[in-house]
Amino acid sequence: MKSDSIQTTICQERKKDPIEILHSGQLVKVCAPMVRYSKLAFRTLVRRYSCDLCYTPMIVAADFVRSVKARDSEFTTNQGDCPLIVQFAANDARLLSDAACIVCPYANGIDINCGCPQRWAMAEGYGACLINKPELVQDMVKQVRNQVENPRFSISIKIRIHDDLTRTVDFCRKAEATGVNWITVHGRTVEERHQPVHYDAIKIIKENMSIPVIANGDIRSLKEAENMWQITRTDGVMVARGLLANPAMFAGYEQTPLQCVQDWVDIALELGTPFISFHQHLMYMMEKITSRQEKRLFNALSSTSAVLDYLTDHYGI
């Protein structure tokens, strides 16, 4: 676990409390937890372009607690990285509460992943299988509440929906009663991948909650985010792939502006981002602003210096 001269209570001292932000009545714009992608450098970039709240990639709590190497590779932050939610995959209350205690000085809260539909996660008892285990989720929330001393430290969950929506509403009510601060709803079932997002289901869940709800699923522009927010009457909208393709999306840009590409280069180099991640993010960002031939050339580049030369020659970056 790494931090750049971070004061251990920096996030709690700032007036950037996500619970307060989610009660503002304004559209709260959220960067989703994305494995490999929503790391410090990318979070730093999207915060420059009107993102209000960022999540880390999903971290397996058991590995995080047991391995210093896992902590150093999975969780990096700094003073500007706020407000921040650390998302954990967990199926054990004690391990989750231990993980929460470790990150508490450096983050505003934790999120329990109850929505990942990947087979490996569900086979391990993580992710979307937890929407069928409300008692386990309640136990994990209670343990974190009991172990973390900071009363402003948030606990949230991210879920998918059941085929029978009454089961999802019941699950969410139990989570709320146990002390969850907000719930993010991806508006698809575990089996659904590319089917349309069920806005009506998210709206029904919101209507049955007293705590904030964040809507999630297939948002590609600020206009779409505003539309989802208005239809579902939720408190915020979380975006994943749309932000990868256009990190300036929340600031109203229809495609990635060259200044955003320049900002990514500056941030990534300053923070020592590994080449594969540096290059991969650029491939996503430049998807809409490059021709097919340019893509072939750019995607084949194999070093940071080659990428920098290409950007200088073609875009003056």
mmCIF file of N, CA and C in Angstrom, residues 176-220:
data_model
loop_
_atom_site.group_PDB
_atom_site.id
_atom_site.type_symbol
_atom_site.label_atom_id
_atom_site.label_comp_id
_atom_site.label_asym_id
_atom_site.label_seq_id
_atom_site.Cartn_x
_atom_site.Cartn_y
_atom_site.Cartn_z
ATOM 1 N N GLU A 176 -30.018 -1.798 4.169
ATOM 2 C CA GLU A 176 -30.234 -0.463 4.740
ATOM 3 C C GLU A 176 -30.426 -0.547 6.257
ATOM 4 N N ALA A 177 -31.200 -1.523 6.698
ATOM 5 C CA ALA A 177 -31.473 -1.667 8.132
ATOM 6 C C ALA A 177 -30.220 -1.991 8.928
ATOM 7 N N THR A 178 -29.237 -2.600 8.250
ATOM 8 C CA THR A 178 -28.000 -2.984 8.926
ATOM 9 C C THR A 178 -26.993 -1.837 8.982
ATOM 10 N N GLY A 179 -27.222 -0.776 8.210
ATOM 11 C CA GLY A 179 -26.331 0.373 8.298
ATOM 12 C C GLY A 179 -25.578 0.729 7.040
ATOM 13 N N VAL A 180 -25.990 0.156 5.893
ATOM 14 C CA VAL A 180 -25.359 0.547 4.624
ATOM 15 C C VAL A 180 -25.733 1.992 4.311
ATOM 16 N N ASN A 181 -24.754 2.776 3.846
ATOM 17 C CA ASN A 181 -24.984 4.201 3.604
ATOM 18 C C ASN A 181 -25.612 4.502 2.249
ATOM 19 N N TRP A 182 -25.286 3.703 1.248
ATOM 20 C CA TRP A 182 -25.937 3.837 -0.056
ATOM 21 C C TRP A 182 -25.753 2.535 -0.833
ATOM 22 N N ILE A 183 -26.537 2.406 -1.903
ATOM 23 C CA ILE A 183 -26.508 1.192 -2.725
ATOM 24 C C ILE A 183 -26.364 1.600 -4.188
ATOM 25 N N THR A 184 -25.451 0.951 -4.892
ATOM 26 C CA THR A 184 -25.332 1.140 -6.336
ATOM 27 C C THR A 184 -25.999 -0.043 -7.023
ATOM 28 N N VAL A 185 -26.894 0.252 -7.954
ATOM 29 C CA VAL A 185 -27.648 -0.803 -8.646
ATOM 30 C C VAL A 185 -27.264 -0.841 -10.113
ATOM 31 N N HIS A 186 -26.654 -1.971 -10.527
ATOM 32 C CA HIS A 186 -26.469 -2.223 -11.956
ATOM 33 C C HIS A 186 -27.761 -2.870 -12.441
ATOM 34 N N GLY A 187 -28.443 -2.211 -13.370
ATOM 35 C CA GLY A 187 -29.792 -2.605 -13.741
ATOM 36 C C GLY A 187 -29.902 -3.797 -14.666
ATOM 37 N N ARG A 188 -29.159 -4.853 -14.363
ATOM 38 C CA ARG A 188 -29.283 -6.114 -15.101
ATOM 39 C C ARG A 188 -29.229 -7.280 -14.103
ATOM 40 N N THR A 189 -29.735 -8.435 -14.526
ATOM 41 C CA THR A 189 -29.603 -9.645 -13.721
ATOM 42 C C THR A 189 -28.202 -10.228 -13.921
ATOM 43 N N VAL A 190 -27.889 -11.250 -13.155
ATOM 44 C CA VAL A 190 -26.574 -11.892 -13.252
ATOM 45 C C VAL A 190 -26.353 -12.473 -14.643
ATOM 46 N N GLU A 191 -27.420 -13.002 -15.251
ATOM 47 C CA GLU A 191 -27.289 -13.652 -16.561
ATOM 48 C C GLU A 191 -27.187 -12.649 -17.707
ATOM 49 N N GLU A 192 -27.691 -11.464 -17.515
ATOM 50 C CA GLU A 192 -27.733 -10.483 -18.596
ATOM 51 C C GLU A 192 -26.381 -9.797 -18.769
ATOM 52 N N ARG A 193 -25.990 -9.606 -20.031
ATOM 53 C CA ARG A 193 -24.717 -8.956 -20.325
ATOM 54 C C ARG A 193 -24.920 -7.688 -21.175
ATOM 55 N N HIS A 194 -25.495 -7.871 -22.359
ATOM 56 C CA HIS A 194 -25.627 -6.747 -23.283
ATOM 57 C C HIS A 194 -27.085 -6.346 -23.503
ATOM 58 N N GLN A 195 -27.984 -6.953 -22.746
ATOM 59 C CA GLN A 195 -29.387 -6.574 -22.848
ATOM 60 C C GLN A 195 -29.579 -5.164 -22.293
ATOM 61 N N PRO A 196 -30.664 -4.493 -22.690
ATOM 62 C CA PRO A 196 -30.921 -3.134 -22.174
ATOM 63 C C PRO A 196 -30.990 -3.115 -20.647
ATOM 64 N N VAL A 197 -30.522 -2.016 -20.072
ATOM 65 C CA VAL A 197 -30.549 -1.845 -18.622
ATOM 66 C C VAL A 197 -31.992 -1.565 -18.185
ATOM 67 N N HIS A 198 -32.390 -2.175 -17.075
ATOM 68 C CA HIS A 198 -33.758 -2.030 -16.576
ATOM 69 C C HIS A 198 -33.874 -0.780 -15.700
ATOM 70 N N TYR A 199 -34.127 0.374 -16.348
ATOM 71 C CA TYR A 199 -34.280 1.630 -15.613
ATOM 72 C C TYR A 199 -35.447 1.548 -14.626
ATOM 73 N N ASP A 200 -36.514 0.862 -15.058
ATOM 74 C CA ASP A 200 -37.702 0.758 -14.198
ATOM 75 C C ASP A 200 -37.374 0.031 -12.902
ATOM 76 N N ALA A 201 -36.526 -0.985 -12.971
ATOM 77 C CA ALA A 201 -36.152 -1.730 -11.766
ATOM 78 C C ALA A 201 -35.348 -0.851 -10.810
ATOM 79 N N ILE A 202 -34.428 -0.077 -11.357
ATOM 80 C CA ILE A 202 -33.627 0.825 -10.512
ATOM 81 C C ILE A 202 -34.540 1.843 -9.838
ATOM 82 N N LYS A 203 -35.506 2.354 -10.589
ATOM 83 C CA LYS A 203 -36.437 3.344 -10.041
ATOM 84 C C LYS A 203 -37.260 2.756 -8.894
ATOM 85 N N ILE A 204 -37.730 1.521 -9.055
ATOM 86 C CA ILE A 204 -38.528 0.867 -8.005
ATOM 87 C C ILE A 204 -37.685 0.665 -6.744
ATOM 88 N N ILE A 205 -36.424 0.253 -6.919
ATOM 89 C CA ILE A 205 -35.537 0.082 -5.761
ATOM 90 C C ILE A 205 -35.348 1.422 -5.044
ATOM 91 N N LYS A 206 -35.115 2.476 -5.809
ATOM 92 C CA LYS A 206 -34.944 3.811 -5.221
ATOM 93 C C LYS A 206 -36.186 4.221 -4.432
ATOM 94 N N GLU A 207 -37.352 3.959 -4.982
ATOM 95 C CA GLU A 207 -38.601 4.344 -4.315
ATOM 96 C C GLU A 207 -38.800 3.629 -2.982
ATOM 97 N N ASN A 208 -38.139 2.485 -2.819
ATOM 98 C CA ASN A 208 -38.280 1.698 -1.598
ATOM 99 C C ASN A 208 -37.159 1.914 -0.587
ATOM 100 N N MET A 209 -36.250 2.844 -0.885
ATOM 101 C CA MET A 209 -35.106 3.105 -0.006
ATOM 102 C C MET A 209 -35.187 4.490 0.624
ATOM 103 N N SER A 210 -34.649 4.625 1.816
ATOM 104 C CA SER A 210 -34.480 5.937 2.435
ATOM 105 C C SER A 210 -33.069 6.461 2.229
ATOM 106 N N ILE A 211 -32.135 5.551 1.934
ATOM 107 C CA ILE A 211 -30.734 5.925 1.691
ATOM 108 C C ILE A 211 -30.530 6.215 0.201
ATOM 109 N N PRO A 212 -29.430 6.909 -0.141
ATOM 110 C CA PRO A 212 -29.171 7.185 -1.559
ATOM 111 C C PRO A 212 -28.973 5.913 -2.393
ATOM 112 N N VAL A 213 -29.323 6.028 -3.662
ATOM 113 C CA VAL A 213 -29.121 4.954 -4.631
ATOM 114 C C VAL A 213 -28.393 5.539 -5.838
ATOM 115 N N ILE A 214 -27.374 4.823 -6.317
ATOM 116 C CA ILE A 214 -26.631 5.213 -7.520
ATOM 117 C C ILE A 214 -27.008 4.239 -8.633
ATOM 118 N N ALA A 215 -27.355 4.780 -9.800
ATOM 119 C CA ALA A 215 -27.726 3.951 -10.953
ATOM 120 C C ALA A 215 -26.486 3.649 -11.795
ATOM 121 N N ASN A 216 -26.471 2.464 -12.408
ATOM 122 C CA ASN A 216 -25.306 2.034 -13.176
ATOM 123 C C ASN A 216 -25.740 1.149 -14.341
ATOM 124 N N GLY A 217 -25.054 1.355 -15.491
ATOM 125 C CA GLY A 217 -25.280 0.478 -16.623
ATOM 126 C C GLY A 217 -25.300 1.178 -17.966
ATOM 127 N N ASP A 218 -24.255 0.950 -18.772
ATOM 128 C CA ASP A 218 -24.213 1.352 -20.188
ATOM 129 C C ASP A 218 -24.391 2.842 -20.454
ATOM 130 N N ILE A 219 -23.735 3.694 -19.703
ATOM 131 C CA ILE A 219 -23.814 5.131 -19.934
ATOM 132 C C ILE A 219 -22.586 5.570 -20.732
ATOM 133 N N ARG A 220 -22.827 6.281 -21.855
ATOM 134 C CA ARG A 220 -21.740 6.655 -22.764
ATOM 135 C C ARG A 220 -21.545 8.164 -22.922
#
